Short mmCIF file of C-alpha atoms in Angstrom, two decimals:
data_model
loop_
_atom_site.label_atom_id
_atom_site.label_comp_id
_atom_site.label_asym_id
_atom_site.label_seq_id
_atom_site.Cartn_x
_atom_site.Cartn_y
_atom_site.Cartn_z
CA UNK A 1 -43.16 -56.11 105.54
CA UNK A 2 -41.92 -53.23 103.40
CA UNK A 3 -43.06 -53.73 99.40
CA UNK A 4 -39.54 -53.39 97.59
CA UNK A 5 -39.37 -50.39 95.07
CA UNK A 6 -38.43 -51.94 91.75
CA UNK A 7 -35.16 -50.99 90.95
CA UNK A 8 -35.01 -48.83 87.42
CA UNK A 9 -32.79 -50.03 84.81
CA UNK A 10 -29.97 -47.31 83.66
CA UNK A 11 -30.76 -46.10 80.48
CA UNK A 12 -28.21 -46.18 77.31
CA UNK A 13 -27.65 -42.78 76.14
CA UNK A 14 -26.47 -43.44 72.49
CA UNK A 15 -23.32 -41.36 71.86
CA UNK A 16 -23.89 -40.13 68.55
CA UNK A 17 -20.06 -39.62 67.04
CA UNK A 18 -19.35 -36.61 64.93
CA UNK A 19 -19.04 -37.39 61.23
CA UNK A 20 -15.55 -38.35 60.15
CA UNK A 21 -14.86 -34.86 57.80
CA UNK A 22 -14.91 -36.84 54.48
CA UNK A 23 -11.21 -37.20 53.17
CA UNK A 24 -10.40 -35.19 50.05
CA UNK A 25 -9.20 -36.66 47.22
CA UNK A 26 -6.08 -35.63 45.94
CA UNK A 27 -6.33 -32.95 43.30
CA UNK A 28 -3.96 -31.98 40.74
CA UNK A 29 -1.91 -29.30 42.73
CA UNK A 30 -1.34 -31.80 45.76
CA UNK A 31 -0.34 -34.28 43.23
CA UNK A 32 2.49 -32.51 41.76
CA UNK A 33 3.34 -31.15 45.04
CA UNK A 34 4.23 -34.23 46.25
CA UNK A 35 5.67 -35.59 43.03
CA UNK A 36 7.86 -32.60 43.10
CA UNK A 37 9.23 -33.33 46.52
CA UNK A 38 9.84 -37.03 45.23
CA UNK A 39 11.85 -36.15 42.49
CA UNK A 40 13.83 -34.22 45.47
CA UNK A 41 14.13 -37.25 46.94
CA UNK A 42 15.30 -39.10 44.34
CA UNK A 43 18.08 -36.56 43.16
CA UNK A 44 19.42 -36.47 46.90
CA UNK A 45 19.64 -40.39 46.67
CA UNK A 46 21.39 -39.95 43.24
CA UNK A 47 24.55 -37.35 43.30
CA UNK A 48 25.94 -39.66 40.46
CA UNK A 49 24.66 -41.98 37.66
CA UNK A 50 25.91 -44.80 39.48
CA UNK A 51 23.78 -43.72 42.52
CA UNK A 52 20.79 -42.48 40.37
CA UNK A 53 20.42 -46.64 39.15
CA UNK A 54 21.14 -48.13 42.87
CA UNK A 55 18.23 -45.49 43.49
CA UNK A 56 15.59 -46.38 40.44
CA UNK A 57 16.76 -51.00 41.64
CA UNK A 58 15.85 -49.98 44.78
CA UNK A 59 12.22 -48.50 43.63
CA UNK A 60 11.98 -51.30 41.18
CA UNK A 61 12.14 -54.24 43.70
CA UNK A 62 9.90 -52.46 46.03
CA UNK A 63 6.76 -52.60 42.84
CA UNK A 64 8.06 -56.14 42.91
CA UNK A 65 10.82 -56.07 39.63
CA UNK A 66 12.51 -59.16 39.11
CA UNK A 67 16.42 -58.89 38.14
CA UNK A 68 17.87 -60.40 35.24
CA UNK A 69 21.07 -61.26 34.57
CA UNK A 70 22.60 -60.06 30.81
CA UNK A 71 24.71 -63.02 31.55
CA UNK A 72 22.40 -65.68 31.90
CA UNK A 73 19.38 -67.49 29.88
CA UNK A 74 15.92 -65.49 30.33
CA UNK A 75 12.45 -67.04 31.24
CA UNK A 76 9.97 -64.55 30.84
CA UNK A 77 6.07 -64.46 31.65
CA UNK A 78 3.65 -62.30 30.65
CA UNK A 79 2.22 -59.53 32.70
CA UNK A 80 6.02 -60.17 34.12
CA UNK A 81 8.15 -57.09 35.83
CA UNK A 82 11.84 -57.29 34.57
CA UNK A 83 14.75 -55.21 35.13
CA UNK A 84 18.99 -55.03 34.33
CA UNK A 85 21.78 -53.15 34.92
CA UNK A 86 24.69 -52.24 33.11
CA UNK A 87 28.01 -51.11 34.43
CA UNK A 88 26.44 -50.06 37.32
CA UNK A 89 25.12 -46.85 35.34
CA UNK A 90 22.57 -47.77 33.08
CA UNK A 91 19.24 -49.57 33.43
CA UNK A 92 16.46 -51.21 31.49
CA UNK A 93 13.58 -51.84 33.01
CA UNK A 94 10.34 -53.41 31.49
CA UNK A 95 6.39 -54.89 31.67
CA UNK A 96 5.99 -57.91 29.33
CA UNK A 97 2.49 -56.67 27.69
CA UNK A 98 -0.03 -59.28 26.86
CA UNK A 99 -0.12 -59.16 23.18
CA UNK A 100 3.14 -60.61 21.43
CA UNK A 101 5.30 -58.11 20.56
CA UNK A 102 5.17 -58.96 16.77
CA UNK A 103 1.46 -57.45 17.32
CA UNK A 104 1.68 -54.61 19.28
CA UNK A 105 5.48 -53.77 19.44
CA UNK A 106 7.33 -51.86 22.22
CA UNK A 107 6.25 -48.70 24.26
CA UNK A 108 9.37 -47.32 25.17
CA UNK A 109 10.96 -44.35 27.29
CA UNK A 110 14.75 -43.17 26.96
CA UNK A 111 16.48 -40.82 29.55
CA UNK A 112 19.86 -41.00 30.49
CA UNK A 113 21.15 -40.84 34.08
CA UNK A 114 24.63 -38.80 34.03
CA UNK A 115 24.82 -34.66 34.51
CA UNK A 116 27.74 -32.15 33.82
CA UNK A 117 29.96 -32.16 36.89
CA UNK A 118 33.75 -32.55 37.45
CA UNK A 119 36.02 -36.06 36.83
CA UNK A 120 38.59 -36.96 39.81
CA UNK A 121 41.88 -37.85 38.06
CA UNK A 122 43.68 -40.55 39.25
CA UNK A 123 46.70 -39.56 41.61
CA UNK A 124 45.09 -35.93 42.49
CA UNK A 125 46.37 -34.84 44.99
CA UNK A 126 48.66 -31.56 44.28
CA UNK A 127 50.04 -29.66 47.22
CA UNK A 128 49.78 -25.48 46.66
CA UNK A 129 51.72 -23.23 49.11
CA UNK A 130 52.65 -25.68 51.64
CA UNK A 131 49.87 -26.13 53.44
CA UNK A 132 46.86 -26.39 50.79
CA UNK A 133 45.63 -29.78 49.43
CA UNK A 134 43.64 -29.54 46.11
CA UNK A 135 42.01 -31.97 43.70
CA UNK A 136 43.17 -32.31 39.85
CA UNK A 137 40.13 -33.09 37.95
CA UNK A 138 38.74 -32.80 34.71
CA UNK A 139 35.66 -31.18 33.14
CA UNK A 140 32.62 -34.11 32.45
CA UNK A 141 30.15 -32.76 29.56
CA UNK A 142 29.28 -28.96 29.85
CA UNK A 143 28.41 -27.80 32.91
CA UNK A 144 28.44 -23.44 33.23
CA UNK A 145 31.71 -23.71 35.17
CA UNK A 146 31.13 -20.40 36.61
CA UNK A 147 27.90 -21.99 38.90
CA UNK A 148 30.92 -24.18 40.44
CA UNK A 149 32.31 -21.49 42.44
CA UNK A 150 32.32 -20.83 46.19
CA UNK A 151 30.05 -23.33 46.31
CA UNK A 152 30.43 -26.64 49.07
CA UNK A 153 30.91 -30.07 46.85
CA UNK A 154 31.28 -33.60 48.02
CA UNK A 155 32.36 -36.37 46.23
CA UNK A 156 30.73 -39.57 45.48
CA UNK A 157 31.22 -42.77 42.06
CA UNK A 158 32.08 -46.57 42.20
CA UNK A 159 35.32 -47.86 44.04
CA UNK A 160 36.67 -50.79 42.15
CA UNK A 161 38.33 -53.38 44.91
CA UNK A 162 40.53 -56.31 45.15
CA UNK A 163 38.66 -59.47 44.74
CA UNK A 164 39.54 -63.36 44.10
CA UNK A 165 38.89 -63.18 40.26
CA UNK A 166 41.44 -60.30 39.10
CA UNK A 167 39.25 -59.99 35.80
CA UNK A 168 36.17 -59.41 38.04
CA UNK A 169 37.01 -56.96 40.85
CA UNK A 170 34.48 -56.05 43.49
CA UNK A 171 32.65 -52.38 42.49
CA UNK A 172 30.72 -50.73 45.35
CA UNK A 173 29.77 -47.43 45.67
CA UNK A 174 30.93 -44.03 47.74
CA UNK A 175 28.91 -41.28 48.80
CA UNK A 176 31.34 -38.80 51.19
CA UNK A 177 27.35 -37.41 51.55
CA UNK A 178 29.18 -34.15 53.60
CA UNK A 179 30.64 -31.16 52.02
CA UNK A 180 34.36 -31.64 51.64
CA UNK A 181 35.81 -29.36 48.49
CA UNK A 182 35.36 -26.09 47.52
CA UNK A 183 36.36 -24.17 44.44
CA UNK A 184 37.31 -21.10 45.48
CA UNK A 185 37.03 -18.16 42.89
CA UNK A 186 39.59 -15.45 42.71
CA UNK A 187 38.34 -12.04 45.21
CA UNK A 188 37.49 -8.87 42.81
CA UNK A 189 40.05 -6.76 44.18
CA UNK A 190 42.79 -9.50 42.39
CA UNK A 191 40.59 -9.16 39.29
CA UNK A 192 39.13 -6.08 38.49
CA UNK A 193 37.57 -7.07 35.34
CA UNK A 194 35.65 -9.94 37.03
CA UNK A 195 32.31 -8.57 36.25
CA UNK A 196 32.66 -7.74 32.74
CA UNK A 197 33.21 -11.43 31.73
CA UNK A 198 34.76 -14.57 33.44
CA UNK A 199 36.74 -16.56 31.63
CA UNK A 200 38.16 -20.00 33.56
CA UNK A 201 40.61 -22.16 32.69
CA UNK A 202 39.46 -25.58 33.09
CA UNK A 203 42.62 -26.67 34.37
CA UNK A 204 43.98 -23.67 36.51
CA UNK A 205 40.66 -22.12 37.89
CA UNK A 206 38.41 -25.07 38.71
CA UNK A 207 40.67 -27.15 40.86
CA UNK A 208 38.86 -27.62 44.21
CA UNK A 209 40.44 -27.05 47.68
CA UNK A 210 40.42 -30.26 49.52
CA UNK A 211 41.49 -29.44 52.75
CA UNK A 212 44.75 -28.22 54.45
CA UNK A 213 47.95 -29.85 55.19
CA UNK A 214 50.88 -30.29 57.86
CA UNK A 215 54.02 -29.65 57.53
CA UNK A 216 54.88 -32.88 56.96
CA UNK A 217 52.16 -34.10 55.13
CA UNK A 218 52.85 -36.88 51.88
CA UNK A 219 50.19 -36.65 49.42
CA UNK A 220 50.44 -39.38 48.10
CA UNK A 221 47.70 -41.74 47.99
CA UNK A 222 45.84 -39.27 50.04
CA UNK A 223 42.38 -39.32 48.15
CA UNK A 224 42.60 -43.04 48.33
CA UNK A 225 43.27 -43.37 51.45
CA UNK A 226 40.19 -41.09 52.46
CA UNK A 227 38.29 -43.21 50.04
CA UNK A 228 38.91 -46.73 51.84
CA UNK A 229 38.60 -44.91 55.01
CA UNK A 230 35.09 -44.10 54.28
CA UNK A 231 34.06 -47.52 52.58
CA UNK A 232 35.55 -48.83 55.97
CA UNK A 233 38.40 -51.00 53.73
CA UNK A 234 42.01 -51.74 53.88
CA UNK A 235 43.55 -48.85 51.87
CA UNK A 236 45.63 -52.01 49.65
CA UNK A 237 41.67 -53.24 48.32
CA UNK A 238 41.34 -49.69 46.75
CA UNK A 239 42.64 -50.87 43.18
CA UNK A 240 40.93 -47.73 41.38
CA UNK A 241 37.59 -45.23 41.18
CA UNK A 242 35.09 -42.99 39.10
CA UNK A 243 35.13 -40.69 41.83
CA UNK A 244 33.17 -37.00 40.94
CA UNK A 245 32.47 -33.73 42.91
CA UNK A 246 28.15 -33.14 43.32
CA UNK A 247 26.56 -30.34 44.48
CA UNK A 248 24.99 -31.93 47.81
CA UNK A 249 22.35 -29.44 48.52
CA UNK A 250 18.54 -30.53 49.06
CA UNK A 251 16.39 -29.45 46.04
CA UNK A 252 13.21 -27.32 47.48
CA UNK A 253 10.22 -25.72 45.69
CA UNK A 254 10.89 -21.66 45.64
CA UNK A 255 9.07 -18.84 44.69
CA UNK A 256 5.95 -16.85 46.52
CA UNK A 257 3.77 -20.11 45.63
CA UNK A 258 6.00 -22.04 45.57
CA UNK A 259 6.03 -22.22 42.01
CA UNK A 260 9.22 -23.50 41.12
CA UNK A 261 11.93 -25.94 41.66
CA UNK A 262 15.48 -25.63 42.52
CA UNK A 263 17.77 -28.64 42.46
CA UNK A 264 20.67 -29.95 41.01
CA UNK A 265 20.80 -32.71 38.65
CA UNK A 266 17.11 -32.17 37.06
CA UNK A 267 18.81 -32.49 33.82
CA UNK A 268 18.32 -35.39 33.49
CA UNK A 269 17.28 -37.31 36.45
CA UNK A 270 13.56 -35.81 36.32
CA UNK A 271 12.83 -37.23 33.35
CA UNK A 272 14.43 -40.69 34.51
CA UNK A 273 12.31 -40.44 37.99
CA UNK A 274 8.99 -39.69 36.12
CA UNK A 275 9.84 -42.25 33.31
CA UNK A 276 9.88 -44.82 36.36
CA UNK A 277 7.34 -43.79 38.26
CA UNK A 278 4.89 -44.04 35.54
CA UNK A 279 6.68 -47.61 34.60
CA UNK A 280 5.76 -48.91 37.80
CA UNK A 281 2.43 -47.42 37.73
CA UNK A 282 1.08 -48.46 34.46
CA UNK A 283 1.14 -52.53 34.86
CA UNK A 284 0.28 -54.70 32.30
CA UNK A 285 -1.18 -53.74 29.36
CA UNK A 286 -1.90 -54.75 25.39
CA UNK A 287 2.24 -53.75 24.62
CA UNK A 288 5.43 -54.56 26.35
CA UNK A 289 6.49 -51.28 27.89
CA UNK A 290 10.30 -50.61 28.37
CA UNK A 291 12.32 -47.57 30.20
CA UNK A 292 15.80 -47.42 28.97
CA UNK A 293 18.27 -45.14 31.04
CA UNK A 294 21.43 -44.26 29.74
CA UNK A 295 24.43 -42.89 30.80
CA UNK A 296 27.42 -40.81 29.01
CA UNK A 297 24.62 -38.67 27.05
CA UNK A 298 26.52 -35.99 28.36
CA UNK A 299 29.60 -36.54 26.88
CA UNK A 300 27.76 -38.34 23.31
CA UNK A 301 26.74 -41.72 24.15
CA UNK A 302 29.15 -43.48 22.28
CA UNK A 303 29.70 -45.87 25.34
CA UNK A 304 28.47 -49.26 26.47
CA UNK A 305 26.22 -47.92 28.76
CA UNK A 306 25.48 -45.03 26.40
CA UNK A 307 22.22 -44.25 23.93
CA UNK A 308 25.03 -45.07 21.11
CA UNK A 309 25.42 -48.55 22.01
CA UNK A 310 23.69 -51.88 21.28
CA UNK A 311 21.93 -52.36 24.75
CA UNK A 312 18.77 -51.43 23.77
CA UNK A 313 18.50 -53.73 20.78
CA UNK A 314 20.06 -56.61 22.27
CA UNK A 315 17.92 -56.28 25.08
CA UNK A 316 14.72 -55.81 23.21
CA UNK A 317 15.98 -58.80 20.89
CA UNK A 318 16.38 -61.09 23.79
CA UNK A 319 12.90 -60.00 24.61
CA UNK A 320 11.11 -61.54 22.32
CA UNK A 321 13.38 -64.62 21.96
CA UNK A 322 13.31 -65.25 25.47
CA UNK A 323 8.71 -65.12 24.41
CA UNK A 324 9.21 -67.80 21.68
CA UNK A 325 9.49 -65.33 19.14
CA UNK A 326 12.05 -65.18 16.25
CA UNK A 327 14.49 -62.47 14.62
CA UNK A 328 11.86 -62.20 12.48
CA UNK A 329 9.12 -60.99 14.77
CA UNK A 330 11.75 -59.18 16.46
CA UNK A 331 12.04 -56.78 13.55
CA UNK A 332 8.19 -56.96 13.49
CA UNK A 333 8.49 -55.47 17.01
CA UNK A 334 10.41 -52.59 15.97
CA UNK A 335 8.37 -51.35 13.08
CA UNK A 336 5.01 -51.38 15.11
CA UNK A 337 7.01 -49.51 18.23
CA UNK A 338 7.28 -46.21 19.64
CA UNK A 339 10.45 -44.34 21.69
CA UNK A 340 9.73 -40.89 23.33
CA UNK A 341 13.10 -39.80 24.32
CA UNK A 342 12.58 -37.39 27.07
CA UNK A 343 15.64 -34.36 28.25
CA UNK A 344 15.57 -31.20 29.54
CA UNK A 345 14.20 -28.56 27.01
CA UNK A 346 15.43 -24.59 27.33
CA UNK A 347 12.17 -22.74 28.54
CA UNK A 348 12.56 -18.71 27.63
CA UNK A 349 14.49 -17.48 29.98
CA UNK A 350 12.86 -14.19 31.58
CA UNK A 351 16.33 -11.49 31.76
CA UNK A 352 16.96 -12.80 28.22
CA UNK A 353 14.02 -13.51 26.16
CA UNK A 354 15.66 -12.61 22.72
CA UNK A 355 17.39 -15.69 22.99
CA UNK A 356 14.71 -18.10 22.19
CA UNK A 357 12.63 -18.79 19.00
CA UNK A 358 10.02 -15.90 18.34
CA UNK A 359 7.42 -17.75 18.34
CA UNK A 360 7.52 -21.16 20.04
CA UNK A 361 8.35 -20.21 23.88
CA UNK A 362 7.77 -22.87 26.37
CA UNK A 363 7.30 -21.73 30.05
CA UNK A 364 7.98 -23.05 33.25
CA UNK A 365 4.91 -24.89 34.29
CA UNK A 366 2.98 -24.81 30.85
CA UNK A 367 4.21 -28.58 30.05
CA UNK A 368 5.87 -30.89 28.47
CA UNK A 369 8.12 -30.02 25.47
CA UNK A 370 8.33 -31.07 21.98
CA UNK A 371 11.54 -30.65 20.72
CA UNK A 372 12.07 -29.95 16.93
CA UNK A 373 15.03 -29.26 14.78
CA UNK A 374 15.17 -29.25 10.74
CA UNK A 375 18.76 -30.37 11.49
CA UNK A 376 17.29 -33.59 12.73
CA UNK A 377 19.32 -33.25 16.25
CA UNK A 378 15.62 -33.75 17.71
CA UNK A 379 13.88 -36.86 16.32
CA UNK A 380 11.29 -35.61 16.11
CA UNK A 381 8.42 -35.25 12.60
CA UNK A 382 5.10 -34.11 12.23
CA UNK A 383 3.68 -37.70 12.71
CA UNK A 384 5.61 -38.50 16.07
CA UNK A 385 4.61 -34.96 17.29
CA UNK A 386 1.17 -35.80 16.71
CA UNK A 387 1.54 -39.05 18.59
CA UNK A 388 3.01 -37.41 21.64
CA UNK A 389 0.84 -34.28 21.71
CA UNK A 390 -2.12 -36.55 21.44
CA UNK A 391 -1.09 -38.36 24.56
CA UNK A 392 -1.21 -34.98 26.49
CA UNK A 393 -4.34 -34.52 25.53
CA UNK A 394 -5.69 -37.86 26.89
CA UNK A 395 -4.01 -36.77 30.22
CA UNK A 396 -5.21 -33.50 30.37
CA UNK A 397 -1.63 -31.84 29.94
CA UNK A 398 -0.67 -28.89 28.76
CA UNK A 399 1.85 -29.59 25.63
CA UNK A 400 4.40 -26.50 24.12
CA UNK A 401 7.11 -26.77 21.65
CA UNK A 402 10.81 -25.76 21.25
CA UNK A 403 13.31 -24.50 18.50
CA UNK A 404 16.00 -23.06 18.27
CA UNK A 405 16.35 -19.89 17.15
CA UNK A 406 17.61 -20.19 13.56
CA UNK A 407 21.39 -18.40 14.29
CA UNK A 408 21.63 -20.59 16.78
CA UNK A 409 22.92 -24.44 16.52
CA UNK A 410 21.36 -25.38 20.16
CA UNK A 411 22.25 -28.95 21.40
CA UNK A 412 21.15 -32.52 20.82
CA UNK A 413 20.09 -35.45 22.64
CA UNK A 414 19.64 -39.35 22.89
CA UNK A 415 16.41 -39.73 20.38
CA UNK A 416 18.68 -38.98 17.24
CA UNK A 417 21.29 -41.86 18.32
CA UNK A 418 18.64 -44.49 19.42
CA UNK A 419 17.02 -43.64 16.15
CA UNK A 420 20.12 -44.76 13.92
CA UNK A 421 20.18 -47.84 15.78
CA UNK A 422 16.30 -48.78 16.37
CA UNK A 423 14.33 -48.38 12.92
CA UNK A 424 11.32 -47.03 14.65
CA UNK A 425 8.81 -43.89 15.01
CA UNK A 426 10.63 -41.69 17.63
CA UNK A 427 10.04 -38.01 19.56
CA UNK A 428 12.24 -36.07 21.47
CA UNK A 429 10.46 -34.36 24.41
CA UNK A 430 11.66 -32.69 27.52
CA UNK A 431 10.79 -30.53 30.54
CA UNK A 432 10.97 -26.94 30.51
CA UNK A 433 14.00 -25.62 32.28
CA UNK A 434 15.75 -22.72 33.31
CA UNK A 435 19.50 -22.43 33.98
CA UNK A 436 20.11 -25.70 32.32
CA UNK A 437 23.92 -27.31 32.99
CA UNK A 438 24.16 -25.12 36.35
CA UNK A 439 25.38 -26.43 39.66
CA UNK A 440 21.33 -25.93 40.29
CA UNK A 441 18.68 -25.94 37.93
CA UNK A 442 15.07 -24.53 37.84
CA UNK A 443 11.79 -26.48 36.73
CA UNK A 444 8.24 -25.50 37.10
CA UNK A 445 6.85 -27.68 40.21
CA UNK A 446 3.81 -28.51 38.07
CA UNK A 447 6.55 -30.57 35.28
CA UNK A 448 7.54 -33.36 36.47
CA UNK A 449 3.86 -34.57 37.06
CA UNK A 450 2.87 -33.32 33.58
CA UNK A 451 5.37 -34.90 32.27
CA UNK A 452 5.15 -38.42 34.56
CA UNK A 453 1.26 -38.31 33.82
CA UNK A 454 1.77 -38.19 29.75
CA UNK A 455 4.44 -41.18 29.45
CA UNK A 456 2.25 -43.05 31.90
CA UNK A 457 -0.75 -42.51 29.49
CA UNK A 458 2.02 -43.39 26.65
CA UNK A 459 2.41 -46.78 28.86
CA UNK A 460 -1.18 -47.39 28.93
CA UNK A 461 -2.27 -46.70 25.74
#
């Protein structure tokens, strides 16, 4: 009888896998890469100040921010995420800290959300020629009108409609979110002198084409018409609108490198976007940490929803009663905070150096700015300067300054005005732009995480 062979066992050849390539943490360029094409983001999602705070709620409840209602009693926790609206344009967000504000005060961030652009008037529609259709509307803060031109615009604001309560009607908001004006400017051969210096008249020159008309065509209730037509409503709901024209082109790094960004709106919805990211990424800490956007800073914030008015205060106020605290330790709170109001800041513009200070010339990409004026339209003194500049050094920014040159009077911003209303140590910062009030502005891609990395060290600290 045959012996049987023993049968060999297979053998296991391990499979050694390759090594996973380690992952590379992000370094400082990715990081403001990508920060740079959120802020792009954002601005597309915000071609109005009504749009720019449906953008930052949106954000807000997504890190888990609870909405409260100005109209209703608070309960508030500690280590608790909070924020409100106001007239659909302004927004206060905050992080209760966990010392009492009596102790440690307020850590707060002002912006504003609104941007030079152009008004719709009510009944706009005027008919040119016959067969043209244009749009009256009105100039909104200072944009350079002449950046307007020959460009396409779309139109986007808040539609008020009919509802039950005739002292509370419905407000949602448009977005046409497709080119459908143009400005057309007037050819060279009709205006010879064109080139040697353009003057516009705000009511003859800058009226936008809206489209062009039939014979037979009643104007009338056009605009809203085309308004309730795109909210998908009866045309009789429309009762009235804050309609304006936007720029609605994408924002996108330019340059060789890639060095720069080009967008509209970065006055001043980058320093809103960075004010929230770093909001949302700071948590908890010692003090209660606030980000206050405004609107009408554009046109000078004496509004409801503007730097001018009492939000801020009452809202702060309510703050600390809503804690336990009295009006008392409310003005404790004050005196032991800190605002850093942060704007757009003019970096030296390249063609036309002469035009800044001689010696304090920011630069795209070299920071944050520190805004100072002896005339006090910055807020900012030694003392707060030293505050804010020290924060930039704890995040490893670079920090540069900006005045005006002394024949010049230069602008102002939101720090002076919450200053006169909140007794407390203020700056005025900004990032460093070019081509500021344009249709598009320019930004170094390296600011807005400079500047999002110091006011979240500003939160933290």
């Amino acid at each position: 009888m045959p012996v049987a062979k023993p049968v060999a066992k297979p053998v296991t050849i391990p499979v050694t896998k390759p090594a996973a390539k380690p992952t590379r943490p992000p370094n400082a360029e990715d990081q403001a890469t990508a920060f740079a094409h959120d802020l792009i983001e954002f601005i597309a999602a915000s071609p109005t100040a009504f749009h720019a705070v449906a953008a930052a709620v949106r954000r807000l409840s997504q890190a888990g921010f609870q909405r409260l209602d100005e109209s209703a009693p608070w309960s508030l926790q500690t280590g608790g995420r909070y924020y409100l609206t106001h007239n659909d344009s302004a927004l206060v967000a905050f992080v209760i800290g966990r010392d009492d504000p009596a102790t440690s005060g307020f850590r707060i961030v002002g912006t504003h959300t609104d941007t030079p652009c152009f008004r719709v008037k009510p009944a706009p529609e005027i008919a040119a020629e016959g067969s043209y259709l244009k749009l009256n509307v009105e100039v909104y803060g200072g944009p350079i009108l002449a950046t307007w031109l020959d460009r396409p615009l779309s139109l986007a604001g808040r539609v008020a409609l009919a509802s039950r309560d005739p002292l509370q009607p419905k407000t949602v908001l448009v977005d046409f979110g497709r080119p459908v004006a143009v400005i057309p400017s007037l050819a060279i051969h009709l205006n010879r002198e064109v080139n040697d210096g353009l003057k516009l008249n705000k009511q003859v020159d800058l009226l936008p084409l809206l489209g062009q008309t039939p014979a037979t065509f009643e104007k009338k209730g056009y605009v809203q018409g085309a308004v309730a037509r795109e909210l998908k409503v009866k045309e009789a709901e429309v009762l009235d609108f804050d309609l304006f024209l936007y720029e609605p082109g994408r924002g996108e790094l330019v340059g060789l490198e890639g060095e720069f960004l080009h967008a509209p709106r970065i006055d001043n919805l980058a320093s809103t976007h960075a004010g929230l990211a770093a909001l949302m990424a700071a948590g908890a800490g010692k003090a209660t940490t606030v980000l206050a956007a405004f609107d009408n800073e554009e046109v000078g914030s004496a509004t409801k929803q503007g730097a001018g008015s009492p939000l801020l205060a009452t809202v702060l106020e309510r703050l600390v009663h809503a804690l336990g605290g009295t009006r008392e330790a409310y003005f404790r709170a004050v005196a032991r905070s800190f605002l850093i109001s942060a704007d757009g800041a003019h970096a030296v513009h390249p063609n036309k150096g002469e035009k800044s200070d001689p010696t304090n010339r920011p630069v795209l990409n070299g920071g944050p700015v520190i805004k100072v004026a002896a005339s006090q339209s910055y807020t900012t003194d030694a003392p707060s300067a030293a505050v804010f500049e020290a924060l930039c050094r704890a995040a490893q920014v670079p920090v540069q300054r900006f005045l005006n040159r002394s024949d010049e009077r230069g602008g102002s911003t939101i720090g002076p005005i919450s200053s006169a209303h909140l007794d407390m140590r203020a700056v005025d910062v900004g990032l460093p732009m070019l081509a500021m009030h344009a249709a598009r502005e320019l930004t170094g891609r390296r600011d807005p995480d400079y500047l999002r990395r110091a006011l979240q060290q500003f939160f933290q600290s």
